[in-house]
Amino acid sequence: MKFAIALFSAAHAPSSRRALLFAQAALAGGHEIVRLFFYQDGVYNASDAVVTPQDELDLPKQWRAFITEQNLDGVVCIAAALRRGVLNAEEAGRYQRDAVAVSAPWELSGLGQLHDAVQDADRLICFGGA
């Protein structure tokens, strides 16, 4: 089965951990992940600026490692990222900001990437959100 996964909650939320565990289990079960799409507060999972306390799981680090190791498509919604100051080098330059918080393997792109993923997937699985 092909999955598109959308994550709407920040790295400290339990649903972020659940999303990662689901994605890992899906691949271990022989399924395919078409795309991981990080939206709303989910963009914080892609931020290099998040500092996790030593006694907590560093989910941004785990997401980065998982996406890199599995060669997955990790897309961060550009509108949600801009609103939250989670910028890559290109957007930081465009808006004349000093802070760069997103780097490879993440890609900033539009909501259309989620739509495209849904078209290619058998199921869309969403985690978090209000």
PDB file of C-alpha atoms in Angstrom:
ATOM      1  CA  MET A   1       0.000   0.000   0.000  1.00  0.00           C
ATOM      2  CA  LYS A   2       1.157   3.540  -0.730  1.00  0.00           C
ATOM      3  CA  PHE A   3       0.764   6.131   2.017  1.00  0.00           C
ATOM      4  CA  ALA A   4       0.854   9.914   2.015  1.00  0.00           C
ATOM      5  CA  ILE A   5       1.403  11.151   5.573  1.00  0.00           C
ATOM      6  CA  ALA A   6       0.522  14.643   6.796  1.00  0.00           C
ATOM      7  CA  LEU A   7       1.686  15.918  10.172  1.00  0.00           C
ATOM      8  CA  PHE A   8      -0.034  18.966  11.667  1.00  0.00           C
ATOM      9  CA  SER A   9       1.425  19.096  15.184  1.00  0.00           C
ATOM     10  CA  ALA A  10       4.666  20.411  16.663  1.00  0.00           C
ATOM     11  CA  ALA A  11       7.596  18.190  17.604  1.00  0.00           C
ATOM     12  CA  HIS A  12       6.717  18.113  21.306  1.00  0.00           C
ATOM     13  CA  ALA A  13       3.182  16.778  20.651  1.00  0.00           C
ATOM     14  CA  PRO A  14       2.516  13.038  21.085  1.00  0.00           C
ATOM     15  CA  SER A  15       1.056  12.843  17.583  1.00  0.00           C
ATOM     16  CA  SER A  16       4.458  13.730  16.103  1.00  0.00           C
ATOM     17  CA  ARG A  17       5.980  10.643  17.712  1.00  0.00           C
ATOM     18  CA  ARG A  18       3.000   8.543  16.597  1.00  0.00           C
ATOM     19  CA  ALA A  19       3.453   9.748  13.020  1.00  0.00           C
ATOM     20  CA  LEU A  20       7.118   8.767  13.047  1.00  0.00           C
ATOM     21  CA  LEU A  21       6.355   5.342  14.521  1.00  0.00           C
ATOM     22  CA  PHE A  22       3.619   4.797  11.931  1.00  0.00           C
ATOM     23  CA  ALA A  23       5.950   5.768   9.079  1.00  0.00           C
ATOM     24  CA  GLN A  24       8.672   3.442  10.358  1.00  0.00           C
ATOM     25  CA  ALA A  25       6.188   0.574  10.754  1.00  0.00           C
ATOM     26  CA  ALA A  26       4.737   1.175   7.289  1.00  0.00           C
ATOM     27  CA  LEU A  27       8.142   0.829   5.652  1.00  0.00           C
ATOM     28  CA  ALA A  28       9.041  -2.167   7.832  1.00  0.00           C
ATOM     29  CA  GLY A  29       5.783  -3.778   6.694  1.00  0.00           C
ATOM     30  CA  GLY A  30       6.749  -3.452   3.048  1.00  0.00           C
ATOM     31  CA  HIS A  31       4.556  -0.443   2.298  1.00  0.00           C
ATOM     32  CA  GLU A  32       5.605   2.714   0.468  1.00  0.00           C
ATOM     33  CA  ILE A  33       5.518   6.323   1.643  1.00  0.00           C
ATOM     34  CA  VAL A  34       4.769   8.601  -1.293  1.00  0.00           C
ATOM     35  CA  ARG A  35       5.419  11.793   0.650  1.00  0.00           C
ATOM     36  CA  LEU A  36       5.645  13.167   4.183  1.00  0.00           C
ATOM     37  CA  PHE A  37       3.987  16.572   4.347  1.00  0.00           C
ATOM     38  CA  PHE A  38       4.513  18.854   7.346  1.00  0.00           C
ATOM     39  CA  TYR A  39       1.798  21.481   7.740  1.00  0.00           C
ATOM     40  CA  GLN A  40       0.684  24.048  10.345  1.00  0.00           C
ATOM     41  CA  ASP A  41       2.719  23.511  13.555  1.00  0.00           C
ATOM     42  CA  GLY A  42       4.109  20.333  11.990  1.00  0.00           C
ATOM     43  CA  VAL A  43       6.705  22.522  10.255  1.00  0.00           C
ATOM     44  CA  TYR A  44       8.563  22.725  13.579  1.00  0.00           C
ATOM     45  CA  ASN A  45       9.538  19.072  13.084  1.00  0.00           C
ATOM     46  CA  ALA A  46      11.781  20.261  10.230  1.00  0.00           C
ATOM     47  CA  SER A  47      13.396  23.098  12.154  1.00  0.00           C
ATOM     48  CA  ASP A  48      17.093  23.020  12.972  1.00  0.00           C
ATOM     49  CA  ALA A  49      16.356  25.697  15.589  1.00  0.00           C
ATOM     50  CA  VAL A  50      14.328  23.437  17.903  1.00  0.00           C
ATOM     51  CA  VAL A  51      16.344  22.527  20.990  1.00  0.00           C
ATOM     52  CA  THR A  52      14.976  19.486  22.761  1.00  0.00           C
ATOM     53  CA  PRO A  53      15.582  19.033  26.506  1.00  0.00           C
ATOM     54  CA  GLN A  54      18.014  16.214  27.297  1.00  0.00           C
ATOM     55  CA  ASP A  55      15.349  14.095  28.960  1.00  0.00           C
ATOM     56  CA  GLU A  56      13.004  14.176  25.926  1.00  0.00           C
ATOM     57  CA  LEU A  57      13.094  12.573  22.495  1.00  0.00           C
ATOM     58  CA  ASP A  58      14.602  14.820  19.839  1.00  0.00           C
ATOM     59  CA  LEU A  59      11.917  14.281  17.222  1.00  0.00           C
ATOM     60  CA  PRO A  60      13.234  16.805  14.677  1.00  0.00           C
ATOM     61  CA  LYS A  61      16.552  14.931  14.745  1.00  0.00           C
ATOM     62  CA  GLN A  62      14.756  11.584  14.427  1.00  0.00           C
ATOM     63  CA  TRP A  63      12.616  12.815  11.521  1.00  0.00           C
ATOM     64  CA  ARG A  64      15.733  14.134   9.736  1.00  0.00           C
ATOM     65  CA  ALA A  65      17.564  10.822  10.190  1.00  0.00           C
ATOM     66  CA  PHE A  66      14.548   8.763   9.100  1.00  0.00           C
ATOM     67  CA  ILE A  67      13.939  10.820   5.953  1.00  0.00           C
ATOM     68  CA  THR A  68      17.631  10.770   5.060  1.00  0.00           C
ATOM     69  CA  GLU A  69      18.176   7.060   5.740  1.00  0.00           C
ATOM     70  CA  GLN A  70      15.024   5.996   3.877  1.00  0.00           C
ATOM     71  CA  ASN A  71      15.503   8.538   1.072  1.00  0.00           C
ATOM     72  CA  LEU A  72      11.965   9.879   1.537  1.00  0.00           C
ATOM     73  CA  ASP A  73      10.299  13.007   0.252  1.00  0.00           C
ATOM     74  CA  GLY A  74       9.925  15.345   3.250  1.00  0.00           C
ATOM     75  CA  VAL A  75       7.980  18.448   2.256  1.00  0.00           C
ATOM     76  CA  VAL A  76       7.375  21.422   4.541  1.00  0.00           C
ATOM     77  CA  CYS A  77       4.469  23.714   3.661  1.00  0.00           C
ATOM     78  CA  ILE A  78       6.091  26.989   2.676  1.00  0.00           C
ATOM     79  CA  ALA A  79       3.194  29.199   3.802  1.00  0.00           C
ATOM     80  CA  ALA A  80       3.032  27.562   7.235  1.00  0.00           C
ATOM     81  CA  ALA A  81       6.824  27.702   7.546  1.00  0.00           C
ATOM     82  CA  LEU A  82       7.035  31.398   6.630  1.00  0.00           C
ATOM     83  CA  ARG A  83       4.319  32.250   9.149  1.00  0.00           C
ATOM     84  CA  ARG A  84       6.291  30.481  11.872  1.00  0.00           C
ATOM     85  CA  GLY A  85       9.750  31.751  10.898  1.00  0.00           C
ATOM     86  CA  VAL A  86      10.946  28.331   9.792  1.00  0.00           C
ATOM     87  CA  LEU A  87      12.950  29.410   6.742  1.00  0.00           C
ATOM     88  CA  ASN A  88      15.437  27.806   4.400  1.00  0.00           C
ATOM     89  CA  ALA A  89      18.365  29.818   3.006  1.00  0.00           C
ATOM     90  CA  GLU A  90      16.457  30.895  -0.107  1.00  0.00           C
ATOM     91  CA  GLU A  91      13.445  32.238   1.796  1.00  0.00           C
ATOM     92  CA  ALA A  92      15.623  33.864   4.467  1.00  0.00           C
ATOM     93  CA  GLY A  93      17.402  35.758   1.684  1.00  0.00           C
ATOM     94  CA  ARG A  94      14.179  36.662  -0.065  1.00  0.00           C
ATOM     95  CA  TYR A  95      12.663  38.139   3.101  1.00  0.00           C
ATOM     96  CA  GLN A  96      15.964  39.556   4.384  1.00  0.00           C
ATOM     97  CA  ARG A  97      16.047  37.457   7.533  1.00  0.00           C
ATOM     98  CA  ASP A  98      19.193  36.178   9.207  1.00  0.00           C
ATOM     99  CA  ALA A  99      17.736  32.975  10.628  1.00  0.00           C
ATOM    100  CA  VAL A 100      17.886  29.808   8.541  1.00  0.00           C
ATOM    101  CA  ALA A 101      16.114  26.925  10.266  1.00  0.00           C
ATOM    102  CA  VAL A 102      15.497  24.412   7.461  1.00  0.00           C
ATOM    103  CA  SER A 103      18.076  22.538   5.412  1.00  0.00           C
ATOM    104  CA  ALA A 104      18.319  19.265   3.488  1.00  0.00           C
ATOM    105  CA  PRO A 105      16.680  16.777   3.418  1.00  0.00           C
ATOM    106  CA  TRP A 106      13.644  19.039   3.806  1.00  0.00           C
ATOM    107  CA  GLU A 107      12.041  20.847   0.891  1.00  0.00           C
ATOM    108  CA  LEU A 108       9.835  23.930   1.279  1.00  0.00           C
ATOM    109  CA  SER A 109       6.956  23.790  -1.163  1.00  0.00           C
ATOM    110  CA  GLY A 110       3.274  24.541  -1.527  1.00  0.00           C
ATOM    111  CA  LEU A 111       0.130  22.753  -0.435  1.00  0.00           C
ATOM    112  CA  GLY A 112      -0.169  21.409  -3.974  1.00  0.00           C
ATOM    113  CA  GLN A 113       2.518  18.877  -3.012  1.00  0.00           C
ATOM    114  CA  LEU A 114       0.069  17.338  -0.537  1.00  0.00           C
ATOM    115  CA  HIS A 115      -2.607  17.208  -3.230  1.00  0.00           C
ATOM    116  CA  ASP A 116      -0.204  15.483  -5.638  1.00  0.00           C
ATOM    117  CA  ALA A 117       0.811  12.970  -2.969  1.00  0.00           C
ATOM    118  CA  VAL A 118      -2.825  12.121  -2.267  1.00  0.00           C
ATOM    119  CA  GLN A 119      -3.356  11.442  -5.969  1.00  0.00           C
ATOM    120  CA  ASP A 120      -0.433   8.977  -5.991  1.00  0.00           C
ATOM    121  CA  ALA A 121      -1.227   7.291  -2.663  1.00  0.00           C
ATOM    122  CA  ASP A 122      -3.757   4.671  -1.681  1.00  0.00           C
ATOM    123  CA  ARG A 123      -4.302   6.343   1.700  1.00  0.00           C
ATOM    124  CA  LEU A 124      -3.721   9.730   3.313  1.00  0.00           C
ATOM    125  CA  ILE A 125      -2.918   9.407   6.994  1.00  0.00           C
ATOM    126  CA  CYS A 126      -3.066  12.610   9.081  1.00  0.00           C
ATOM    127  CA  PHE A 127      -1.607  13.170  12.537  1.00  0.00           C
ATOM    128  CA  GLY A 128      -2.362  16.066  14.879  1.00  0.00           C
ATOM    129  CA  GLY A 129      -4.245  19.235  14.150  1.00  0.00           C
ATOM    130  CA  ALA A 130      -7.187  20.915  15.773  1.00  0.00           C
TER     131      ALA A 130
END
